[in-house]
């Protein structure tokens, strides 16, 4: 367990579990939700929040992805496979979200304690290590070249990436987010993104260097651990782990002011997404 000065140690954590809402729960709603919760935590209206969510058959692109020379053709390819394609309101590149991918956000206030970029990332790395401790695996946090959406805080086992971490900072709140490929085939997911970039670039020059995907660099936790794991299994471990860091876990739906802000944020991200997709 991390030292007592870890930002994971809080008197109270609020739980918002959206991991079982089903296919109608849209990823744009998640963007609006985390922006809303950043405001609530940052203003002190809410204690720190753990939000969990799952989206079905969705590919989330970054702004750089929209600058691919053959962007529209590449998006049509993804849509032909049955994916809903959206553009996120923060950095990063293309990732796949489906029923076998669990997403977690840790949303905290900056004004209570200084949370720099590395502190946020390292807290999530520690959290995931604790969640997966029952499986006796060694997790590395380093960039996995050849994975999709590669970054300094890729999480891997035996050199194969199963998770990626990002951050969103807004109105005094910090949302540290992770996607965890729990089951299914990591290489099959990577093959879809590989083909997306192949069609999007199609041999033309680009100002930005897009990742060259090697599907064998990615795997799910079920594949890496060697046993069938489900999103609900990891969700249960997540809640058990969070209990170690707090005196109180509470489940609370959005308040009336939060619902109002959420509606505003949703319209904003919806409009931005429509514009980004042309």
PDB file of C-alpha atoms in Angstrom:
ATOM      1  CA  UNK A   1       0.000   0.000   0.000  1.00  0.00           C
ATOM      2  CA  UNK A   2       1.242   3.551  -0.727  1.00  0.00           C
ATOM      3  CA  UNK A   3       2.493   5.784   2.058  1.00  0.00           C
ATOM      4  CA  UNK A   4       0.054   7.800   4.141  1.00  0.00           C
ATOM      5  CA  UNK A   5       0.815  10.968   2.167  1.00  0.00           C
ATOM      6  CA  UNK A   6      -0.766   9.445  -0.949  1.00  0.00           C
ATOM      7  CA  UNK A   7      -3.659  11.453  -2.373  1.00  0.00           C
ATOM      8  CA  UNK A   8      -5.668   8.217  -2.286  1.00  0.00           C
ATOM      9  CA  UNK A   9      -6.039   8.606   1.495  1.00  0.00           C
ATOM     10  CA  UNK A  10      -9.171  10.726   1.998  1.00  0.00           C
ATOM     11  CA  UNK A  11     -11.656  10.956   4.907  1.00  0.00           C
ATOM     12  CA  UNK A  12     -14.519  10.216   2.527  1.00  0.00           C
ATOM     13  CA  UNK A  13     -14.907   8.879  -1.013  1.00  0.00           C
ATOM     14  CA  UNK A  14     -18.073   9.231  -3.070  1.00  0.00           C
ATOM     15  CA  UNK A  15     -18.888   6.370  -5.458  1.00  0.00           C
ATOM     16  CA  UNK A  16     -20.662   6.855  -8.776  1.00  0.00           C
ATOM     17  CA  UNK A  17     -20.867   3.469 -10.500  1.00  0.00           C
ATOM     18  CA  UNK A  18     -21.965   3.677 -14.136  1.00  0.00           C
ATOM     19  CA  UNK A  19     -20.427   0.381 -15.218  1.00  0.00           C
ATOM     20  CA  UNK A  20     -23.756  -1.410 -15.781  1.00  0.00           C
ATOM     21  CA  UNK A  21     -25.815   1.205 -17.631  1.00  0.00           C
ATOM     22  CA  UNK A  22     -25.628  -0.671 -20.931  1.00  0.00           C
ATOM     23  CA  UNK A  23     -25.293   0.299 -24.609  1.00  0.00           C
ATOM     24  CA  UNK A  24     -27.494   3.397 -24.369  1.00  0.00           C
ATOM     25  CA  UNK A  25     -24.928   5.111 -22.120  1.00  0.00           C
ATOM     26  CA  UNK A  26     -22.930   7.306 -24.499  1.00  0.00           C
ATOM     27  CA  UNK A  27     -19.273   8.284 -24.090  1.00  0.00           C
ATOM     28  CA  UNK A  28     -20.131  11.973 -24.545  1.00  0.00           C
ATOM     29  CA  UNK A  29     -22.130  11.641 -21.346  1.00  0.00           C
ATOM     30  CA  UNK A  30     -18.952  10.493 -19.599  1.00  0.00           C
ATOM     31  CA  UNK A  31     -17.040  13.570 -20.731  1.00  0.00           C
ATOM     32  CA  UNK A  32     -19.803  15.797 -19.393  1.00  0.00           C
ATOM     33  CA  UNK A  33     -19.955  13.782 -16.178  1.00  0.00           C
ATOM     34  CA  UNK A  34     -16.251  14.079 -15.361  1.00  0.00           C
ATOM     35  CA  UNK A  35     -16.282  17.813 -16.150  1.00  0.00           C
ATOM     36  CA  UNK A  36     -19.237  18.202 -13.784  1.00  0.00           C
ATOM     37  CA  UNK A  37     -17.555  16.202 -11.039  1.00  0.00           C
ATOM     38  CA  UNK A  38     -14.308  18.171 -11.425  1.00  0.00           C
ATOM     39  CA  UNK A  39     -16.338  21.287 -10.673  1.00  0.00           C
ATOM     40  CA  UNK A  40     -18.036  19.672  -7.654  1.00  0.00           C
ATOM     41  CA  UNK A  41     -14.802  18.349  -6.149  1.00  0.00           C
ATOM     42  CA  UNK A  42     -12.836  21.483  -7.009  1.00  0.00           C
ATOM     43  CA  UNK A  43     -15.393  23.766  -5.366  1.00  0.00           C
ATOM     44  CA  UNK A  44     -15.613  21.605  -2.257  1.00  0.00           C
ATOM     45  CA  UNK A  45     -19.277  20.756  -2.874  1.00  0.00           C
ATOM     46  CA  UNK A  46     -18.402  17.066  -3.101  1.00  0.00           C
ATOM     47  CA  UNK A  47     -15.821  14.827  -1.432  1.00  0.00           C
ATOM     48  CA  UNK A  48     -13.376  13.065  -3.751  1.00  0.00           C
ATOM     49  CA  UNK A  49     -15.152  10.810  -6.223  1.00  0.00           C
ATOM     50  CA  UNK A  50     -14.492   7.414  -7.760  1.00  0.00           C
ATOM     51  CA  UNK A  51     -16.515   7.048 -10.941  1.00  0.00           C
ATOM     52  CA  UNK A  52     -16.612   3.785 -12.874  1.00  0.00           C
ATOM     53  CA  UNK A  53     -18.125   3.343 -16.322  1.00  0.00           C
ATOM     54  CA  UNK A  54     -18.364   1.092 -19.353  1.00  0.00           C
ATOM     55  CA  UNK A  55     -19.264   2.059 -22.919  1.00  0.00           C
ATOM     56  CA  UNK A  56     -20.231  -0.362 -25.657  1.00  0.00           C
ATOM     57  CA  UNK A  57     -18.728  -0.494 -29.166  1.00  0.00           C
ATOM     58  CA  UNK A  58     -17.231   2.982 -29.030  1.00  0.00           C
ATOM     59  CA  UNK A  59     -14.003   4.395 -30.401  1.00  0.00           C
ATOM     60  CA  UNK A  60     -12.824   7.629 -28.830  1.00  0.00           C
ATOM     61  CA  UNK A  61     -10.505   9.722 -30.963  1.00  0.00           C
ATOM     62  CA  UNK A  62      -8.172  12.569 -30.062  1.00  0.00           C
ATOM     63  CA  UNK A  63      -8.042  15.935 -31.806  1.00  0.00           C
ATOM     64  CA  UNK A  64      -4.867  14.885 -33.664  1.00  0.00           C
ATOM     65  CA  UNK A  65      -6.759  11.942 -35.140  1.00  0.00           C
ATOM     66  CA  UNK A  66      -9.192  14.328 -36.828  1.00  0.00           C
ATOM     67  CA  UNK A  67      -6.233  15.737 -38.808  1.00  0.00           C
ATOM     68  CA  UNK A  68      -5.524  12.485 -40.604  1.00  0.00           C
ATOM     69  CA  UNK A  69      -5.339  13.112 -44.403  1.00  0.00           C
ATOM     70  CA  UNK A  70      -8.132  10.591 -45.012  1.00  0.00           C
ATOM     71  CA  UNK A  71     -10.033  11.061 -41.772  1.00  0.00           C
ATOM     72  CA  UNK A  72     -13.543  10.606 -43.146  1.00  0.00           C
ATOM     73  CA  UNK A  73     -12.654   7.351 -44.913  1.00  0.00           C
ATOM     74  CA  UNK A  74     -11.013   6.021 -41.747  1.00  0.00           C
ATOM     75  CA  UNK A  75     -14.084   6.902 -39.668  1.00  0.00           C
ATOM     76  CA  UNK A  76     -16.376   5.204 -42.190  1.00  0.00           C
ATOM     77  CA  UNK A  77     -14.272   2.059 -41.759  1.00  0.00           C
ATOM     78  CA  UNK A  78     -14.809   2.104 -37.985  1.00  0.00           C
ATOM     79  CA  UNK A  79     -18.520   2.754 -38.397  1.00  0.00           C
ATOM     80  CA  UNK A  80     -18.775  -0.157 -40.850  1.00  0.00           C
ATOM     81  CA  UNK A  81     -17.599  -2.408 -38.002  1.00  0.00           C
ATOM     82  CA  UNK A  82     -20.438  -1.141 -35.813  1.00  0.00           C
ATOM     83  CA  UNK A  83     -18.488   1.357 -33.695  1.00  0.00           C
ATOM     84  CA  UNK A  84     -19.797   4.704 -32.512  1.00  0.00           C
ATOM     85  CA  UNK A  85     -17.012   7.230 -33.181  1.00  0.00           C
ATOM     86  CA  UNK A  86     -16.584  10.332 -31.027  1.00  0.00           C
ATOM     87  CA  UNK A  87     -13.848  12.881 -30.322  1.00  0.00           C
ATOM     88  CA  UNK A  88     -12.738  13.483 -26.722  1.00  0.00           C
ATOM     89  CA  UNK A  89     -12.474  16.931 -25.158  1.00  0.00           C
ATOM     90  CA  UNK A  90      -8.865  16.412 -24.037  1.00  0.00           C
ATOM     91  CA  UNK A  91      -5.581  15.104 -25.419  1.00  0.00           C
ATOM     92  CA  UNK A  92      -4.581  11.629 -26.472  1.00  0.00           C
ATOM     93  CA  UNK A  93      -5.235   9.408 -29.478  1.00  0.00           C
ATOM     94  CA  UNK A  94      -7.664   6.667 -30.514  1.00  0.00           C
ATOM     95  CA  UNK A  95      -8.810   4.064 -27.964  1.00  0.00           C
ATOM     96  CA  UNK A  96     -11.479   1.358 -28.043  1.00  0.00           C
ATOM     97  CA  UNK A  97     -14.151   1.113 -25.368  1.00  0.00           C
ATOM     98  CA  UNK A  98     -16.396  -1.941 -25.250  1.00  0.00           C
ATOM     99  CA  UNK A  99     -18.174  -4.206 -22.778  1.00  0.00           C
ATOM    100  CA  UNK A 100     -14.828  -5.720 -21.718  1.00  0.00           C
ATOM    101  CA  UNK A 101     -13.174  -2.384 -20.862  1.00  0.00           C
ATOM    102  CA  UNK A 102     -13.635  -0.868 -17.404  1.00  0.00           C
ATOM    103  CA  UNK A 103     -12.947   2.845 -17.027  1.00  0.00           C
ATOM    104  CA  UNK A 104     -12.203   4.521 -13.694  1.00  0.00           C
ATOM    105  CA  UNK A 105     -11.884   8.176 -12.738  1.00  0.00           C
ATOM    106  CA  UNK A 106     -10.451   9.462  -9.470  1.00  0.00           C
ATOM    107  CA  UNK A 107     -11.725  13.024  -9.093  1.00  0.00           C
ATOM    108  CA  UNK A 108     -10.063  15.201  -6.442  1.00  0.00           C
ATOM    109  CA  UNK A 109      -9.731  18.853  -5.473  1.00  0.00           C
ATOM    110  CA  UNK A 110      -6.434  20.618  -6.071  1.00  0.00           C
ATOM    111  CA  UNK A 111      -6.919  23.254  -3.400  1.00  0.00           C
ATOM    112  CA  UNK A 112      -6.874  20.776  -0.483  1.00  0.00           C
ATOM    113  CA  UNK A 113      -3.475  19.453  -1.579  1.00  0.00           C
ATOM    114  CA  UNK A 114      -1.205  20.183  -4.492  1.00  0.00           C
ATOM    115  CA  UNK A 115      -1.617  17.502  -7.158  1.00  0.00           C
ATOM    116  CA  UNK A 116       0.928  17.854  -9.939  1.00  0.00           C
ATOM    117  CA  UNK A 117       0.758  15.824 -13.126  1.00  0.00           C
ATOM    118  CA  UNK A 118       3.077  13.051 -11.964  1.00  0.00           C
ATOM    119  CA  UNK A 119       1.396  12.795  -8.556  1.00  0.00           C
ATOM    120  CA  UNK A 120      -1.946  12.153 -10.229  1.00  0.00           C
ATOM    121  CA  UNK A 121      -0.524   9.517 -12.539  1.00  0.00           C
ATOM    122  CA  UNK A 122       1.424   7.764  -9.810  1.00  0.00           C
ATOM    123  CA  UNK A 123      -1.613   7.618  -7.532  1.00  0.00           C
ATOM    124  CA  UNK A 124      -3.552   5.795 -10.244  1.00  0.00           C
ATOM    125  CA  UNK A 125      -0.640   3.412 -10.871  1.00  0.00           C
ATOM    126  CA  UNK A 126      -0.581   2.596  -7.141  1.00  0.00           C
ATOM    127  CA  UNK A 127      -4.353   2.145  -7.126  1.00  0.00           C
ATOM    128  CA  UNK A 128      -4.322  -0.302 -10.043  1.00  0.00           C
ATOM    129  CA  UNK A 129      -1.436  -2.251  -8.499  1.00  0.00           C
ATOM    130  CA  UNK A 130      -3.503  -2.666  -5.326  1.00  0.00           C
ATOM    131  CA  UNK A 131      -6.623  -3.653  -7.276  1.00  0.00           C
ATOM    132  CA  UNK A 132      -4.690  -6.372  -9.108  1.00  0.00           C
ATOM    133  CA  UNK A 133      -2.631  -7.539  -6.097  1.00  0.00           C
ATOM    134  CA  UNK A 134      -4.730 -10.729  -5.634  1.00  0.00           C
ATOM    135  CA  UNK A 135      -3.430 -11.978  -8.990  1.00  0.00           C
ATOM    136  CA  UNK A 136       0.285 -11.757  -8.084  1.00  0.00           C
ATOM    137  CA  UNK A 137       1.313  -9.949 -11.250  1.00  0.00           C
ATOM    138  CA  UNK A 138       4.087  -7.405 -11.750  1.00  0.00           C
ATOM    139  CA  UNK A 139       2.823  -4.223 -13.380  1.00  0.00           C
ATOM    140  CA  UNK A 140       5.109  -1.838 -15.222  1.00  0.00           C
ATOM    141  CA  UNK A 141       4.309   1.806 -15.993  1.00  0.00           C
ATOM    142  CA  UNK A 142       6.188   2.817 -19.129  1.00  0.00           C
ATOM    143  CA  UNK A 143       5.364   3.610 -22.712  1.00  0.00           C
ATOM    144  CA  UNK A 144       4.624   0.555 -24.812  1.00  0.00           C
ATOM    145  CA  UNK A 145       5.718   1.371 -28.351  1.00  0.00           C
ATOM    146  CA  UNK A 146       3.326  -0.175 -30.856  1.00  0.00           C
ATOM    147  CA  UNK A 147       0.258   0.128 -28.622  1.00  0.00           C
ATOM    148  CA  UNK A 148      -2.610   2.455 -29.373  1.00  0.00           C
ATOM    149  CA  UNK A 149      -2.675   5.796 -27.549  1.00  0.00           C
ATOM    150  CA  UNK A 150       0.889   5.220 -26.262  1.00  0.00           C
ATOM    151  CA  UNK A 151       2.123   7.252 -23.299  1.00  0.00           C
ATOM    152  CA  UNK A 152       4.522   7.427 -20.375  1.00  0.00           C
ATOM    153  CA  UNK A 153       1.955   5.847 -18.061  1.00  0.00           C
ATOM    154  CA  UNK A 154       0.908   2.828 -20.104  1.00  0.00           C
ATOM    155  CA  UNK A 155       0.363  -0.119 -17.777  1.00  0.00           C
ATOM    156  CA  UNK A 156       1.702  -3.468 -18.889  1.00  0.00           C
ATOM    157  CA  UNK A 157       2.435  -7.009 -17.765  1.00  0.00           C
ATOM    158  CA  UNK A 158       5.314  -8.839 -19.453  1.00  0.00           C
ATOM    159  CA  UNK A 159       5.610  -6.012 -21.965  1.00  0.00           C
ATOM    160  CA  UNK A 160       1.959  -6.147 -23.067  1.00  0.00           C
ATOM    161  CA  UNK A 161      -0.240  -3.126 -22.466  1.00  0.00           C
ATOM    162  CA  UNK A 162      -3.629  -3.575 -20.806  1.00  0.00           C
ATOM    163  CA  UNK A 163      -4.334  -0.019 -19.611  1.00  0.00           C
ATOM    164  CA  UNK A 164      -3.630   3.650 -20.213  1.00  0.00           C
ATOM    165  CA  UNK A 165      -3.929   6.663 -17.901  1.00  0.00           C
ATOM    166  CA  UNK A 166      -4.935  10.230 -18.706  1.00  0.00           C
ATOM    167  CA  UNK A 167      -5.841  13.378 -16.769  1.00  0.00           C
ATOM    168  CA  UNK A 168      -8.421  16.120 -17.050  1.00  0.00           C
ATOM    169  CA  UNK A 169      -8.049  19.350 -15.037  1.00  0.00           C
ATOM    170  CA  UNK A 170     -10.919  21.790 -14.730  1.00  0.00           C
ATOM    171  CA  UNK A 171     -12.136  24.407 -12.227  1.00  0.00           C
ATOM    172  CA  UNK A 172      -9.897  23.294  -9.394  1.00  0.00           C
ATOM    173  CA  UNK A 173     -10.650  19.616  -9.889  1.00  0.00           C
ATOM    174  CA  UNK A 174      -8.450  16.829 -11.236  1.00  0.00           C
ATOM    175  CA  UNK A 175      -9.867  13.701 -12.879  1.00  0.00           C
ATOM    176  CA  UNK A 176      -7.267  10.954 -13.227  1.00  0.00           C
ATOM    177  CA  UNK A 177      -8.713   8.427 -15.652  1.00  0.00           C
ATOM    178  CA  UNK A 178      -7.737   4.890 -16.635  1.00  0.00           C
ATOM    179  CA  UNK A 179      -9.135   2.385 -19.105  1.00  0.00           C
ATOM    180  CA  UNK A 180      -8.575  -1.253 -18.205  1.00  0.00           C
ATOM    181  CA  UNK A 181      -8.932  -3.945 -20.870  1.00  0.00           C
ATOM    182  CA  UNK A 182     -10.347  -6.656 -18.633  1.00  0.00           C
ATOM    183  CA  UNK A 183     -11.406  -9.387 -21.050  1.00  0.00           C
ATOM    184  CA  UNK A 184     -11.580 -10.080 -24.772  1.00  0.00           C
ATOM    185  CA  UNK A 185      -8.624  -9.872 -27.145  1.00  0.00           C
ATOM    186  CA  UNK A 186      -6.218  -6.974 -26.762  1.00  0.00           C
ATOM    187  CA  UNK A 187      -4.582  -7.708 -30.113  1.00  0.00           C
ATOM    188  CA  UNK A 188      -7.934  -7.735 -31.941  1.00  0.00           C
ATOM    189  CA  UNK A 189      -8.763  -4.311 -30.506  1.00  0.00           C
ATOM    190  CA  UNK A 190      -5.331  -3.077 -31.575  1.00  0.00           C
ATOM    191  CA  UNK A 191      -5.833  -4.459 -35.101  1.00  0.00           C
ATOM    192  CA  UNK A 192      -8.913  -2.258 -35.514  1.00  0.00           C
ATOM    193  CA  UNK A 193      -6.944   0.860 -34.568  1.00  0.00           C
ATOM    194  CA  UNK A 194      -4.036  -0.279 -36.753  1.00  0.00           C
ATOM    195  CA  UNK A 195      -6.342  -0.380 -39.766  1.00  0.00           C
ATOM    196  CA  UNK A 196      -7.883   2.986 -38.808  1.00  0.00           C
ATOM    197  CA  UNK A 197      -4.464   4.677 -39.009  1.00  0.00           C
ATOM    198  CA  UNK A 198      -3.484   2.740 -42.130  1.00  0.00           C
ATOM    199  CA  UNK A 199      -6.575   4.018 -43.939  1.00  0.00           C
ATOM    200  CA  UNK A 200      -6.328   7.482 -42.392  1.00  0.00           C
ATOM    201  CA  UNK A 201      -2.728   8.062 -43.497  1.00  0.00           C
ATOM    202  CA  UNK A 202      -2.762   5.938 -46.668  1.00  0.00           C
ATOM    203  CA  UNK A 203       0.844   6.833 -47.503  1.00  0.00           C
ATOM    204  CA  UNK A 204       0.316  10.589 -47.446  1.00  0.00           C
ATOM    205  CA  UNK A 205       2.646  12.979 -45.576  1.00  0.00           C
ATOM    206  CA  UNK A 206       1.482  14.170 -42.136  1.00  0.00           C
ATOM    207  CA  UNK A 207       2.766  16.866 -39.793  1.00  0.00           C
ATOM    208  CA  UNK A 208       2.023  14.648 -36.803  1.00  0.00           C
ATOM    209  CA  UNK A 209       3.610  11.211 -36.370  1.00  0.00           C
ATOM    210  CA  UNK A 210       0.784   8.753 -35.804  1.00  0.00           C
ATOM    211  CA  UNK A 211       1.513   5.537 -33.907  1.00  0.00           C
ATOM    212  CA  UNK A 212       2.434   2.445 -35.884  1.00  0.00           C
ATOM    213  CA  UNK A 213       0.330  -0.160 -34.156  1.00  0.00           C
ATOM    214  CA  UNK A 214       1.729  -3.627 -33.466  1.00  0.00           C
ATOM    215  CA  UNK A 215      -1.274  -5.663 -32.249  1.00  0.00           C
ATOM    216  CA  UNK A 216       0.906  -8.164 -30.382  1.00  0.00           C
ATOM    217  CA  UNK A 217       1.909  -5.407 -27.907  1.00  0.00           C
ATOM    218  CA  UNK A 218      -1.577  -5.365 -26.368  1.00  0.00           C
ATOM    219  CA  UNK A 219      -3.556  -7.886 -24.315  1.00  0.00           C
ATOM    220  CA  UNK A 220      -6.422  -8.022 -21.834  1.00  0.00           C
ATOM    221  CA  UNK A 221      -6.022  -8.834 -18.151  1.00  0.00           C
ATOM    222  CA  UNK A 222      -7.782 -12.162 -18.707  1.00  0.00           C
ATOM    223  CA  UNK A 223      -5.188 -13.072 -21.322  1.00  0.00           C
ATOM    224  CA  UNK A 224      -2.255 -11.878 -19.214  1.00  0.00           C
ATOM    225  CA  UNK A 225      -3.343 -13.409 -15.922  1.00  0.00           C
ATOM    226  CA  UNK A 226      -4.554 -16.621 -17.495  1.00  0.00           C
ATOM    227  CA  UNK A 227      -8.018 -16.722 -15.977  1.00  0.00           C
ATOM    228  CA  UNK A 228     -11.413 -15.468 -17.029  1.00  0.00           C
ATOM    229  CA  UNK A 229     -11.962 -12.073 -15.438  1.00  0.00           C
ATOM    230  CA  UNK A 230     -15.008  -9.872 -15.840  1.00  0.00           C
ATOM    231  CA  UNK A 231     -15.588  -6.165 -15.445  1.00  0.00           C
ATOM    232  CA  UNK A 232     -17.669  -6.933 -12.340  1.00  0.00           C
ATOM    233  CA  UNK A 233     -14.738  -8.890 -10.821  1.00  0.00           C
ATOM    234  CA  UNK A 234     -12.411  -5.906 -11.199  1.00  0.00           C
ATOM    235  CA  UNK A 235     -15.126  -3.528 -10.034  1.00  0.00           C
ATOM    236  CA  UNK A 236     -15.511  -5.566  -6.838  1.00  0.00           C
ATOM    237  CA  UNK A 237     -11.744  -5.447  -6.268  1.00  0.00           C
ATOM    238  CA  UNK A 238     -11.809  -1.697  -6.919  1.00  0.00           C
ATOM    239  CA  UNK A 239     -14.343  -1.049  -4.159  1.00  0.00           C
ATOM    240  CA  UNK A 240     -12.520  -3.356  -1.737  1.00  0.00           C
ATOM    241  CA  UNK A 241      -9.278  -1.511  -2.471  1.00  0.00           C
ATOM    242  CA  UNK A 242     -10.782   1.946  -2.034  1.00  0.00           C
ATOM    243  CA  UNK A 243     -12.040   0.957   1.436  1.00  0.00           C
ATOM    244  CA  UNK A 244      -8.392   0.697   2.525  1.00  0.00           C
ATOM    245  CA  UNK A 245      -7.901   4.416   1.926  1.00  0.00           C
ATOM    246  CA  UNK A 246     -10.875   5.942   3.698  1.00  0.00           C
ATOM    247  CA  UNK A 247     -13.109   5.953   6.740  1.00  0.00           C
ATOM    248  CA  UNK A 248     -16.254   6.337   4.666  1.00  0.00           C
ATOM    249  CA  UNK A 249     -17.562   5.225   1.266  1.00  0.00           C
ATOM    250  CA  UNK A 250     -20.823   6.777   0.143  1.00  0.00           C
ATOM    251  CA  UNK A 251     -22.933   6.388  -2.972  1.00  0.00           C
ATOM    252  CA  UNK A 252     -24.562   9.601  -4.123  1.00  0.00           C
ATOM    253  CA  UNK A 253     -26.349  10.502  -7.341  1.00  0.00           C
ATOM    254  CA  UNK A 254     -25.942  13.921  -8.918  1.00  0.00           C
ATOM    255  CA  UNK A 255     -27.457  16.778  -6.917  1.00  0.00           C
ATOM    256  CA  UNK A 256     -29.866  19.224  -8.563  1.00  0.00           C
ATOM    257  CA  UNK A 257     -27.092  21.818  -9.153  1.00  0.00           C
ATOM    258  CA  UNK A 258     -24.858  19.059 -10.536  1.00  0.00           C
ATOM    259  CA  UNK A 259     -27.616  17.896 -12.892  1.00  0.00           C
ATOM    260  CA  UNK A 260     -28.008  21.419 -14.208  1.00  0.00           C
ATOM    261  CA  UNK A 261     -24.265  21.770 -14.801  1.00  0.00           C
ATOM    262  CA  UNK A 262     -24.159  18.298 -16.354  1.00  0.00           C
ATOM    263  CA  UNK A 263     -26.837  19.291 -18.888  1.00  0.00           C
ATOM    264  CA  UNK A 264     -24.813  22.392 -19.796  1.00  0.00           C
ATOM    265  CA  UNK A 265     -21.595  20.380 -20.109  1.00  0.00           C
ATOM    266  CA  UNK A 266     -23.274  17.711 -22.204  1.00  0.00           C
ATOM    267  CA  UNK A 267     -24.547  20.253 -24.727  1.00  0.00           C
ATOM    268  CA  UNK A 268     -21.052  21.736 -24.889  1.00  0.00           C
ATOM    269  CA  UNK A 269     -19.269  18.425 -25.530  1.00  0.00           C
ATOM    270  CA  UNK A 270     -21.990  17.319 -27.955  1.00  0.00           C
ATOM    271  CA  UNK A 271     -21.584  20.489 -30.031  1.00  0.00           C
ATOM    272  CA  UNK A 272     -17.781  20.216 -29.937  1.00  0.00           C
ATOM    273  CA  UNK A 273     -17.942  16.586 -31.044  1.00  0.00           C
ATOM    274  CA  UNK A 274     -20.233  17.370 -33.958  1.00  0.00           C
ATOM    275  CA  UNK A 275     -17.871  20.128 -35.070  1.00  0.00           C
ATOM    276  CA  UNK A 276     -14.787  17.885 -34.745  1.00  0.00           C
ATOM    277  CA  UNK A 277     -16.378  15.137 -36.818  1.00  0.00           C
ATOM    278  CA  UNK A 278     -17.364  17.657 -39.493  1.00  0.00           C
TER     279      UNK A 278
END
